[in-house]
Coordinates of C-alpha atoms (C1' of nucleotides) in Angstrom, one line a residue:
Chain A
X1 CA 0.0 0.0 0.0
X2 CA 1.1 3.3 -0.6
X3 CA 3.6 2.6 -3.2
X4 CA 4.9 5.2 -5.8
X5 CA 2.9 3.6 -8.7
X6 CA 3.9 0.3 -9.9
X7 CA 7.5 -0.6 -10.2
X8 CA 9.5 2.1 -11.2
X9 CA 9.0 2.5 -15.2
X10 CA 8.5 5.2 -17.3
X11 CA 11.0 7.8 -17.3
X12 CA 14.0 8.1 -19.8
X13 CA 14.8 3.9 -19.7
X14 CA 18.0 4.0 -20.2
X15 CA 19.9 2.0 -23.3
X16 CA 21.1 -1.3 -22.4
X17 CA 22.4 -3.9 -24.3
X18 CA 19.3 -6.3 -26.3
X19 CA 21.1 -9.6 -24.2
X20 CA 21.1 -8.3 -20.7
X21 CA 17.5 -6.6 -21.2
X22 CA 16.2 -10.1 -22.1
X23 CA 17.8 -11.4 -19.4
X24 CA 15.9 -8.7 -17.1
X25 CA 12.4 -9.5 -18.6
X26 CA 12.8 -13.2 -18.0
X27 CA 13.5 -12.6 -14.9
X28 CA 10.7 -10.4 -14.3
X29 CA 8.6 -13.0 -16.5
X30 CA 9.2 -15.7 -14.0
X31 CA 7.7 -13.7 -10.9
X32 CA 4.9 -12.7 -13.1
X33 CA 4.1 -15.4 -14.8
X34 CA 4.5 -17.4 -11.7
X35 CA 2.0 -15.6 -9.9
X36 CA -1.0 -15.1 -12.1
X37 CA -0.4 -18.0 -14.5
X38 CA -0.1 -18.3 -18.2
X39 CA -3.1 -17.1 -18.9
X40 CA -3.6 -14.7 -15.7
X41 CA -0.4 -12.9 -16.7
X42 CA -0.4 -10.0 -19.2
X43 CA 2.8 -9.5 -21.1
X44 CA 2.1 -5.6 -19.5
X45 CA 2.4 -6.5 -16.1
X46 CA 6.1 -7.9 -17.3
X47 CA 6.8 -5.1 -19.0
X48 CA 6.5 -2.9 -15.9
X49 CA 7.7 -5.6 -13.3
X50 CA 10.6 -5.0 -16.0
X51 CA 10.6 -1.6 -15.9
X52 CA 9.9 -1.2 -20.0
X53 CA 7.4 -0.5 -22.1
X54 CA 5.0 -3.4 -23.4
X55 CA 5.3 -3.3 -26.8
X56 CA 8.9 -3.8 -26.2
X57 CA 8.3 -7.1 -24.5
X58 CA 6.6 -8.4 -27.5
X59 CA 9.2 -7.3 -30.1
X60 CA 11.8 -9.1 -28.3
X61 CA 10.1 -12.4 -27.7
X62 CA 7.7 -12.5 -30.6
X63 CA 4.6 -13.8 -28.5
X64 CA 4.0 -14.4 -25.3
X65 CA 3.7 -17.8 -25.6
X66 CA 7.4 -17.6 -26.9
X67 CA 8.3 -15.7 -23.7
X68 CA 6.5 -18.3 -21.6
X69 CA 8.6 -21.4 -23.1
X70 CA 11.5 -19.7 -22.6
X71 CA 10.9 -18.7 -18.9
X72 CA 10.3 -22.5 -18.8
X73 CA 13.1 -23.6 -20.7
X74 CA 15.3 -22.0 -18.2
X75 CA 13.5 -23.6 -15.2
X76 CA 13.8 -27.2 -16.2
X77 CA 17.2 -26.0 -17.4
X78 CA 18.3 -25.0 -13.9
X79 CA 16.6 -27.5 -12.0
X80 CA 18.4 -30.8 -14.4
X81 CA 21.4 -28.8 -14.7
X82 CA 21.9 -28.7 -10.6
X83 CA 20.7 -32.2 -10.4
X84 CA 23.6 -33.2 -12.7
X85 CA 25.8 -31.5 -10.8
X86 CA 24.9 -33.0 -7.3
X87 CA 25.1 -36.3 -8.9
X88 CA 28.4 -36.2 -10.4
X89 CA 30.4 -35.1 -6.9
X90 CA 32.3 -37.7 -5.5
X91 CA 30.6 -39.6 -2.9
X92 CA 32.2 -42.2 -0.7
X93 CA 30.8 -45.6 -1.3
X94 CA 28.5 -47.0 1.8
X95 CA 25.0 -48.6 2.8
X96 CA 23.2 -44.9 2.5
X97 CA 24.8 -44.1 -0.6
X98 CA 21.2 -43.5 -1.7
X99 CA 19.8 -41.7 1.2
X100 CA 23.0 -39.4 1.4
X101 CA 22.5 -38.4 -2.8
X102 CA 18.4 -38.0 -2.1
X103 CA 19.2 -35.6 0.8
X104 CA 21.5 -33.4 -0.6
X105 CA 19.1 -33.8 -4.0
X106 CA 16.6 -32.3 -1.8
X107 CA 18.4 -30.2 -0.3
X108 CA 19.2 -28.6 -3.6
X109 CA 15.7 -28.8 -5.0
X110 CA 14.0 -26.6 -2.1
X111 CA 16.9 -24.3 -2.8
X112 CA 15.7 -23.9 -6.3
X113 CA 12.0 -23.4 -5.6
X114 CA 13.0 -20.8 -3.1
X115 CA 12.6 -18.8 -6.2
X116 CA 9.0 -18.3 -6.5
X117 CA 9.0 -17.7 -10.0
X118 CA 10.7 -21.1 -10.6
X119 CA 8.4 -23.2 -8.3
X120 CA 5.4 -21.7 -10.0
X121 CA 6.6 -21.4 -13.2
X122 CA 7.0 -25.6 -13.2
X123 CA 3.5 -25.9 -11.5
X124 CA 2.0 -24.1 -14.0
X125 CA 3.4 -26.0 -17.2
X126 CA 2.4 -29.1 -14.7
X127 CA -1.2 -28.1 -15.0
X128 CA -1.1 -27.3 -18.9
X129 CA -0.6 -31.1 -19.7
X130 CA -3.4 -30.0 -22.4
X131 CA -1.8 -27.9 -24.1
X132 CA 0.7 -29.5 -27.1
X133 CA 3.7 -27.8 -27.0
X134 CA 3.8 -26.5 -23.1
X135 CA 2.6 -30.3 -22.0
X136 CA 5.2 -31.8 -24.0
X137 CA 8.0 -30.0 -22.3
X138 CA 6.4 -30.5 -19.0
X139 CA 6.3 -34.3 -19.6
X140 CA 9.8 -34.1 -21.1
X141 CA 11.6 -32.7 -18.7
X142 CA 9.9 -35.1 -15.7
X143 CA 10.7 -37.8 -17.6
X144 CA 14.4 -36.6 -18.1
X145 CA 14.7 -36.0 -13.9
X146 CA 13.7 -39.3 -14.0
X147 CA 15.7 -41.0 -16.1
X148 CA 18.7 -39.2 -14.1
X149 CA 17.9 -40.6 -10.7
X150 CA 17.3 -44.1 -12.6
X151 CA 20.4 -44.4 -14.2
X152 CA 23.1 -41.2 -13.4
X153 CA 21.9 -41.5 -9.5
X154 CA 20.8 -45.5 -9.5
X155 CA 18.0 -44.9 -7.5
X156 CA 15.7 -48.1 -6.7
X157 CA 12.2 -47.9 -8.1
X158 CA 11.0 -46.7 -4.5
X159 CA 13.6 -44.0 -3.8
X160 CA 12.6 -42.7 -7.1
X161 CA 9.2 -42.5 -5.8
X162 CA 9.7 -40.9 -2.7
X163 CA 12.0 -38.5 -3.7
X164 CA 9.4 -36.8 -6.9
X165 CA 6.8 -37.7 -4.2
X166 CA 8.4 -35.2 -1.3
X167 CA 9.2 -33.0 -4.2
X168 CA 5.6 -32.3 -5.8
X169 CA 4.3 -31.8 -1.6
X170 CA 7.0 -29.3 -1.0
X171 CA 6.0 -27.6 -3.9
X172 CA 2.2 -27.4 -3.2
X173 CA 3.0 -26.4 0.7
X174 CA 4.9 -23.7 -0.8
X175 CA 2.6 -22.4 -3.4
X176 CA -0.4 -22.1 -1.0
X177 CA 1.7 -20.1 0.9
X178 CA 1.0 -22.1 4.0
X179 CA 3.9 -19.8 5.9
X180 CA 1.7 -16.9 5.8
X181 CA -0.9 -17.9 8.2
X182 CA 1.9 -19.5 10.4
X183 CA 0.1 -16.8 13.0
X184 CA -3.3 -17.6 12.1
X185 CA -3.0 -21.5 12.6
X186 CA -0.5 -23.5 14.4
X187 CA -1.2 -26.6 12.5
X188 CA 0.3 -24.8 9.4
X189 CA 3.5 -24.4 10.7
X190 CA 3.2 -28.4 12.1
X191 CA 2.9 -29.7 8.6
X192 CA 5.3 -27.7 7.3
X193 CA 8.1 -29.2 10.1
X194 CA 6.4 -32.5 9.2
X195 CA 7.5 -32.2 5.5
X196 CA 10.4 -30.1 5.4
X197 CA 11.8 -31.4 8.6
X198 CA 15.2 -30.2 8.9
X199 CA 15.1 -28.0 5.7
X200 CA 12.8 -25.6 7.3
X201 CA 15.1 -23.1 8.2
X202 CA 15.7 -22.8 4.9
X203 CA 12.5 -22.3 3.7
X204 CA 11.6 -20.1 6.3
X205 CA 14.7 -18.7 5.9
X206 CA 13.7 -17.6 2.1
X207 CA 10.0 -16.6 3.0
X208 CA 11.5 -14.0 5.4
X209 CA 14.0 -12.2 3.5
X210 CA 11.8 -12.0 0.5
X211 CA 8.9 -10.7 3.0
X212 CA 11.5 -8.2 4.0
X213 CA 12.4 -7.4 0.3
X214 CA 9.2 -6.2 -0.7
X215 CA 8.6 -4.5 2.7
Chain B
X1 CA -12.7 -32.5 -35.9
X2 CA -15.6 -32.6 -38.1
X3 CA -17.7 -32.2 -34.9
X4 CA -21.1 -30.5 -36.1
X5 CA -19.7 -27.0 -33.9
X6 CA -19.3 -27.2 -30.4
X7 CA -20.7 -28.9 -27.7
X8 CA -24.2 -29.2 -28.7
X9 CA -26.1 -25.7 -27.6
X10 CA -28.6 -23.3 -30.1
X11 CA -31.7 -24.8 -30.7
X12 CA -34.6 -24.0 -28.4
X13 CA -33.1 -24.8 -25.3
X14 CA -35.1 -27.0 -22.6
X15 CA -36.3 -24.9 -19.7
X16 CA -35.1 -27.3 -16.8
X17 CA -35.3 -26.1 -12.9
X18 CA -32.7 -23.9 -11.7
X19 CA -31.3 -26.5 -9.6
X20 CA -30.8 -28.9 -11.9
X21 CA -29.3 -26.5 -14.5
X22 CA -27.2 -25.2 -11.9
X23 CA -25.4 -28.8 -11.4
X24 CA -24.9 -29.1 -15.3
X25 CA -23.2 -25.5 -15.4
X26 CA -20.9 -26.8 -12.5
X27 CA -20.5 -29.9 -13.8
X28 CA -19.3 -28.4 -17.3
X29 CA -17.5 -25.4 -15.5
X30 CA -15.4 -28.1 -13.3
X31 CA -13.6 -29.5 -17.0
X32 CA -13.1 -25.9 -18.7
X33 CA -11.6 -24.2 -15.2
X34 CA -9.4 -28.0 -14.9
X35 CA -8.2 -27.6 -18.4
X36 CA -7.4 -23.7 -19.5
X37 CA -7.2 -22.8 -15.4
X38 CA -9.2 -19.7 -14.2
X39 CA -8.3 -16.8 -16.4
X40 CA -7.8 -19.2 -19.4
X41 CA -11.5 -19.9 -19.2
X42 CA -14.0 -18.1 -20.0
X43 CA -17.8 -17.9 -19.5
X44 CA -18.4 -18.7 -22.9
X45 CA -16.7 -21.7 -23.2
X46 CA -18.6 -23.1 -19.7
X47 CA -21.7 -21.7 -21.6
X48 CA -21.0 -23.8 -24.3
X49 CA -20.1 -26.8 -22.6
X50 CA -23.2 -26.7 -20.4
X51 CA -25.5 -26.2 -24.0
X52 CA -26.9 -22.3 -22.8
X53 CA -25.7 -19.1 -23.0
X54 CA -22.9 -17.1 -21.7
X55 CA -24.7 -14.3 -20.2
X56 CA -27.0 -17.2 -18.4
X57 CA -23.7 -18.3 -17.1
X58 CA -22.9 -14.9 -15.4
X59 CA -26.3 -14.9 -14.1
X60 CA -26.9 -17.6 -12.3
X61 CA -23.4 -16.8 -10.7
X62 CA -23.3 -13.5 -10.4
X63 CA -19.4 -13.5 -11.6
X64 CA -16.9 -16.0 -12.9
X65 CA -15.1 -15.4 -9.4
X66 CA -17.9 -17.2 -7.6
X67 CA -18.6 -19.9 -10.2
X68 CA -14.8 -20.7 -9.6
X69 CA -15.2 -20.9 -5.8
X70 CA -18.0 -22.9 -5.9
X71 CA -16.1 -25.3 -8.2
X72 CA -13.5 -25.4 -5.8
X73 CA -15.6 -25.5 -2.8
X74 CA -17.4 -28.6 -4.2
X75 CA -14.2 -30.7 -5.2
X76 CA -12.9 -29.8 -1.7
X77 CA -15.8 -31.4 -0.3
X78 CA -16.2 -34.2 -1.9
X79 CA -12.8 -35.2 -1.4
X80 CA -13.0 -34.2 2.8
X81 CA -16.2 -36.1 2.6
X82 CA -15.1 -39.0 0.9
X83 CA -11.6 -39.3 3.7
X84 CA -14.2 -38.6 6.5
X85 CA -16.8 -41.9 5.1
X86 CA -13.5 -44.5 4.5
X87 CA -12.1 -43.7 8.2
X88 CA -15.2 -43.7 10.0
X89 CA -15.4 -47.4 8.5
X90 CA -15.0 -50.1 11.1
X91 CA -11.7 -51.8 11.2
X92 CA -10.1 -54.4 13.0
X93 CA -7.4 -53.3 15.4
X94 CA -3.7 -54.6 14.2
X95 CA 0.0 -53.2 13.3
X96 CA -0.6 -52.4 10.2
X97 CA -3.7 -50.2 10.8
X98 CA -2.5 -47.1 9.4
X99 CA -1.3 -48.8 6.3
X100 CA -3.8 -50.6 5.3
X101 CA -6.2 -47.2 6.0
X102 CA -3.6 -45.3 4.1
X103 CA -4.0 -47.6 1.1
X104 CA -7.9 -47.1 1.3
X105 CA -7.5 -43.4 1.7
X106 CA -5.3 -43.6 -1.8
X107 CA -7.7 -45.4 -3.6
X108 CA -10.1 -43.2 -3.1
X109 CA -8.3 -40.3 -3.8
X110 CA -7.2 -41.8 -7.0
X111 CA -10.7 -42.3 -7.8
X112 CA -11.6 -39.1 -7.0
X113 CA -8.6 -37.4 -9.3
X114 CA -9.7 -39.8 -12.3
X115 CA -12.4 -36.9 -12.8
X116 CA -10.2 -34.5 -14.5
X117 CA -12.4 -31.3 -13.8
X118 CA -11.7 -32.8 -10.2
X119 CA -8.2 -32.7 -10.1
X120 CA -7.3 -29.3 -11.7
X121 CA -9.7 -27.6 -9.7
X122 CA -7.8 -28.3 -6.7
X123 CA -4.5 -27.9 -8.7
X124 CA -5.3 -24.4 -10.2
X125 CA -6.4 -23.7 -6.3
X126 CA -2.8 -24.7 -5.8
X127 CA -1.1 -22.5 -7.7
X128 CA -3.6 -19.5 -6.5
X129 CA -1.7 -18.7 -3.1
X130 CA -1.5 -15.0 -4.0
X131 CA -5.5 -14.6 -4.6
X132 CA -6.7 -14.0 -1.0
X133 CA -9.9 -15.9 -1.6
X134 CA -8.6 -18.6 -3.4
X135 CA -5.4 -18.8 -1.6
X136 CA -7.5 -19.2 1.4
X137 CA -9.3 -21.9 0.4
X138 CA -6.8 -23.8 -0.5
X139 CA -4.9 -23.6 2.4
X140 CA -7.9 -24.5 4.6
X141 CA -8.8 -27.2 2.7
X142 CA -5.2 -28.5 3.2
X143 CA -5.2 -27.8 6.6
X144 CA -8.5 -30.1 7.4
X145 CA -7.1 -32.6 5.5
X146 CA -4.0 -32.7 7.3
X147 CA -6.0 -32.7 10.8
X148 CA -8.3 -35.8 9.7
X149 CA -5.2 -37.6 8.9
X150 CA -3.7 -36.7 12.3
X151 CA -7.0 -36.2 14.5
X152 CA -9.6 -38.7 13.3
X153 CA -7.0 -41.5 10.8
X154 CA -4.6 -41.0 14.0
X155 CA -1.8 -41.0 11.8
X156 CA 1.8 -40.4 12.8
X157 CA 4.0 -37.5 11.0
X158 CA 5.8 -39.5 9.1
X159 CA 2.5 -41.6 7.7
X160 CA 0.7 -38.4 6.7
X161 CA 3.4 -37.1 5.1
X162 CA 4.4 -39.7 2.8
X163 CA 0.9 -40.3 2.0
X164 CA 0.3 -36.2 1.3
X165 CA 3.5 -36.5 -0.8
X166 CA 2.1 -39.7 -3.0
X167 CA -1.1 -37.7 -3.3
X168 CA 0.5 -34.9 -5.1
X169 CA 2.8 -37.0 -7.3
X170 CA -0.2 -38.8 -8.3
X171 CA -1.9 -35.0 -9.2
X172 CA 1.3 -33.7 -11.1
X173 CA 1.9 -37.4 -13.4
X174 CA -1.8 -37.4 -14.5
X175 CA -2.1 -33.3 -14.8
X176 CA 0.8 -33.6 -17.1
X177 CA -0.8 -36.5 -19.1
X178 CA 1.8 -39.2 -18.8
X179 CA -0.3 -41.9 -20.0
X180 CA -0.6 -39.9 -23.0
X181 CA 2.9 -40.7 -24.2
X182 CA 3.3 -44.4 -23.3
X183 CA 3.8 -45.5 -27.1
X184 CA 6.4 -42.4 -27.4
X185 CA 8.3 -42.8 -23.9
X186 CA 8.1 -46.4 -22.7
X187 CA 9.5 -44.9 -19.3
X188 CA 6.4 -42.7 -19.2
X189 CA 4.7 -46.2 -18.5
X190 CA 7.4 -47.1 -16.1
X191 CA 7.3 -44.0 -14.0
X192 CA 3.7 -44.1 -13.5
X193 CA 4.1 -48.1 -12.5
X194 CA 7.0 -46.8 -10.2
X195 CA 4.1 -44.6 -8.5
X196 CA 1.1 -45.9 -8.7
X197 CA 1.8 -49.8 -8.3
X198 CA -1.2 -51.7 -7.9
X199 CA -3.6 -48.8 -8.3
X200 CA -2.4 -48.4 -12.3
X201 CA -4.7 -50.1 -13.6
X202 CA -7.7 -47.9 -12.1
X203 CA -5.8 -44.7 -13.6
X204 CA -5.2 -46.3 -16.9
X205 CA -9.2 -47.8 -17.3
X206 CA -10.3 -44.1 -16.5
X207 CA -7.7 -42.7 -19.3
X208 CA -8.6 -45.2 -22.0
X209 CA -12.0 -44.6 -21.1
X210 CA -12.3 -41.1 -21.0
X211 CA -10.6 -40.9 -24.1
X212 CA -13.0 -43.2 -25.4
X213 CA -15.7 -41.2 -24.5
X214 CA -14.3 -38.2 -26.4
X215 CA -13.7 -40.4 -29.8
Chain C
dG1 C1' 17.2 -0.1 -28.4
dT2 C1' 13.1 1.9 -27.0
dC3 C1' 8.8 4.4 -27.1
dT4 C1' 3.9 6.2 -28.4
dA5 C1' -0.2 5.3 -30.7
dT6 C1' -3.5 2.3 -32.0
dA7 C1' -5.7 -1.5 -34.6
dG8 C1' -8.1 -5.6 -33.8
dT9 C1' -9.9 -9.2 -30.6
dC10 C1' -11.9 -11.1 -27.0
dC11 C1' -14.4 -11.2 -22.8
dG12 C1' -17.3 -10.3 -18.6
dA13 C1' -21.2 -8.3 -17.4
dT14 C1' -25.7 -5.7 -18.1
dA15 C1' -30.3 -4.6 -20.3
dG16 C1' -34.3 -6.1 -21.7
dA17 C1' -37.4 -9.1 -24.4
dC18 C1' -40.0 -13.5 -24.5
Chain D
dG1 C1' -35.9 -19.7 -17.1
dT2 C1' -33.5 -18.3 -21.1
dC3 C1' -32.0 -15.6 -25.0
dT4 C1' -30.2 -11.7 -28.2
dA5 C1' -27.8 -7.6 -28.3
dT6 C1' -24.4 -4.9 -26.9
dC7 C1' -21.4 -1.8 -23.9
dG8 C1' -17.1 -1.0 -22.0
dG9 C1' -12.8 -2.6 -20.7
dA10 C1' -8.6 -5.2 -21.3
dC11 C1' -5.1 -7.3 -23.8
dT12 C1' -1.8 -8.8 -27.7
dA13 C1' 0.4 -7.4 -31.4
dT14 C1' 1.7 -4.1 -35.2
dA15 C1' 3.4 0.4 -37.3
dG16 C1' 6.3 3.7 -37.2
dA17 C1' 9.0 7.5 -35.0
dC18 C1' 13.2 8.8 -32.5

DNA sequence: GTCTATAGTCCGATAGAC
DNA sequence: GTCTATCGGACTATAGAC
């Protein structure tokens, strides 16, 4: 409430280079796109969350279903690339070879959907399984996570299970925001210690700062 | 295609009691919100789907707003309804009580998520923390599920949340169609094996038979 | 590289007849 | 109980100037 109108656009924009400004309206893309959906979103509300004018979102990205991909492109990018990475580190052998990779997996993954406009940018191409060309990247990338804990991790049938499981319930507790009404309900915080467990504080940890931010 | 345009509507349309056209419009509003999500939809297309007109849509809602809440309100209550029935049920007291009450509290929920316009109501509520009204709903219908499980199925943490976190793996495989590419992918087929075990068959007779329907 | 202006659509909601 | 007609607003995308 109370804010100087919007976020901080018109005036005299200043010339930046066409890669970096793309960079900046993705970026801006994935909070907006994140929070009103697909659909919801208008490629306005990017351009001024961007801090451009709208017509200059379109030139840049065509459509905004282009823009859209792209902002999911670089999700499923992030989220296989830092998979990958986990998986390749040296790891001692042992009995809870397994359990060790799925923890710091885990670990990793609620690091990534810190970033609102990740989280919701997956859930949302999760929910467009209808749609041909945003379904079939949601079902290709799942399919490729998979394949990496199957045969780069060599996770058992069940391990695979319980890790996407544990994945697709953080993500929900997240999106619902059930941290906000930590106050309002006790039981909200209790099912989020009973998920998160020990990776609450980082959670929390995120929810705060970026509370803070936008204070 | 080659449909004869739309979903059947025009003619002189019958004059049914409010009540009873009220259910169809619901009924027809539950697929079009589950597959193009709130703002993706429109009135029309509900209008269409239910064989009346848009502006008799609007109407007998008063706003798309509170046809979508009402949507939402009614999948959220079947599904609390449905939990509350299967636990009251009589059992017989042995070790495995929670897990053999946690199996019958999945099949049902798979049952319930066959209905498509089922299972992306309560998705698209998912994604809807920001709303205030939506976002609220969703929460609290989370939040009374996660007290049956722990109040009346007297389930321990670690029961309710694997079986939350199977629940929304078993949302996020069908919303993104999976079954739809088992002749592409054959570990498309595998993945959903790996999660839904026994209970596959159930998913996979409502998929072939839903698509049947629309042939 | 960026903007202003605006064309062209689509959509939710209202008015009012039958 | 249901429709046709239509208003007013919002949104994507294009045109063209600077």
């Amino acid at each position: 409430m109370n804010e100087t109108s919007g976020t901080a656009a018109a005036q005299p924009t200043e010339r930046i280079p066409a890669a970096e400004r793309r960079e900046q309206i993705l970026a801006a893309a994935s909070v907006v796109f994140g929070e009103r959906g697909y659909s919801g979103a208008t490629t306005d509300q990017v351009a001024k969350a961007a801090g451009i004018s709208q017509p200059y979102v379109v030139r840049m990205f065509g459509t905004k279903e282009k823009l859209f991909l792209e902002v999911l492109a670089r999700a499923l990018d992030r989220l296989i690339v830092g998979f990958r990475q986990i998986i390749a580190e040296p790891r001692e052998p042992g009995d809870d070879e397994v359990e060790l990779l799925a923890a710091r997996l885990g670990a990793a993954y609620v690091d990534l959907i810190e970033d609102r406009g990740i989280l919701l940018s997956l859930m949302q191409a999760f929910i467009s399984g209808h749609n041909p060309v945003v379904g079939a990247k949601a079902r290709a990338g799942f399919l490729e996570i998979y394949r990496m804990l199957r045969d780069e991790a060599g996770f058992p049938p069940d391990a695979i299970r319980e890790f996407l499981a544990d994945g697709m319930l953080f993500n929900t507790l997240l999106a619902i925001r059930l941290p906000d009404i930590f106050d309002e309900d006790p039981d909200a915080e209790e099912l989020m210690r009973c998920t998160f467990r020990g990776k609450l504080d980082v959670v929390l940890g995120a929810t705060a700062a970026e509370a803070a931010e936008h204070a």
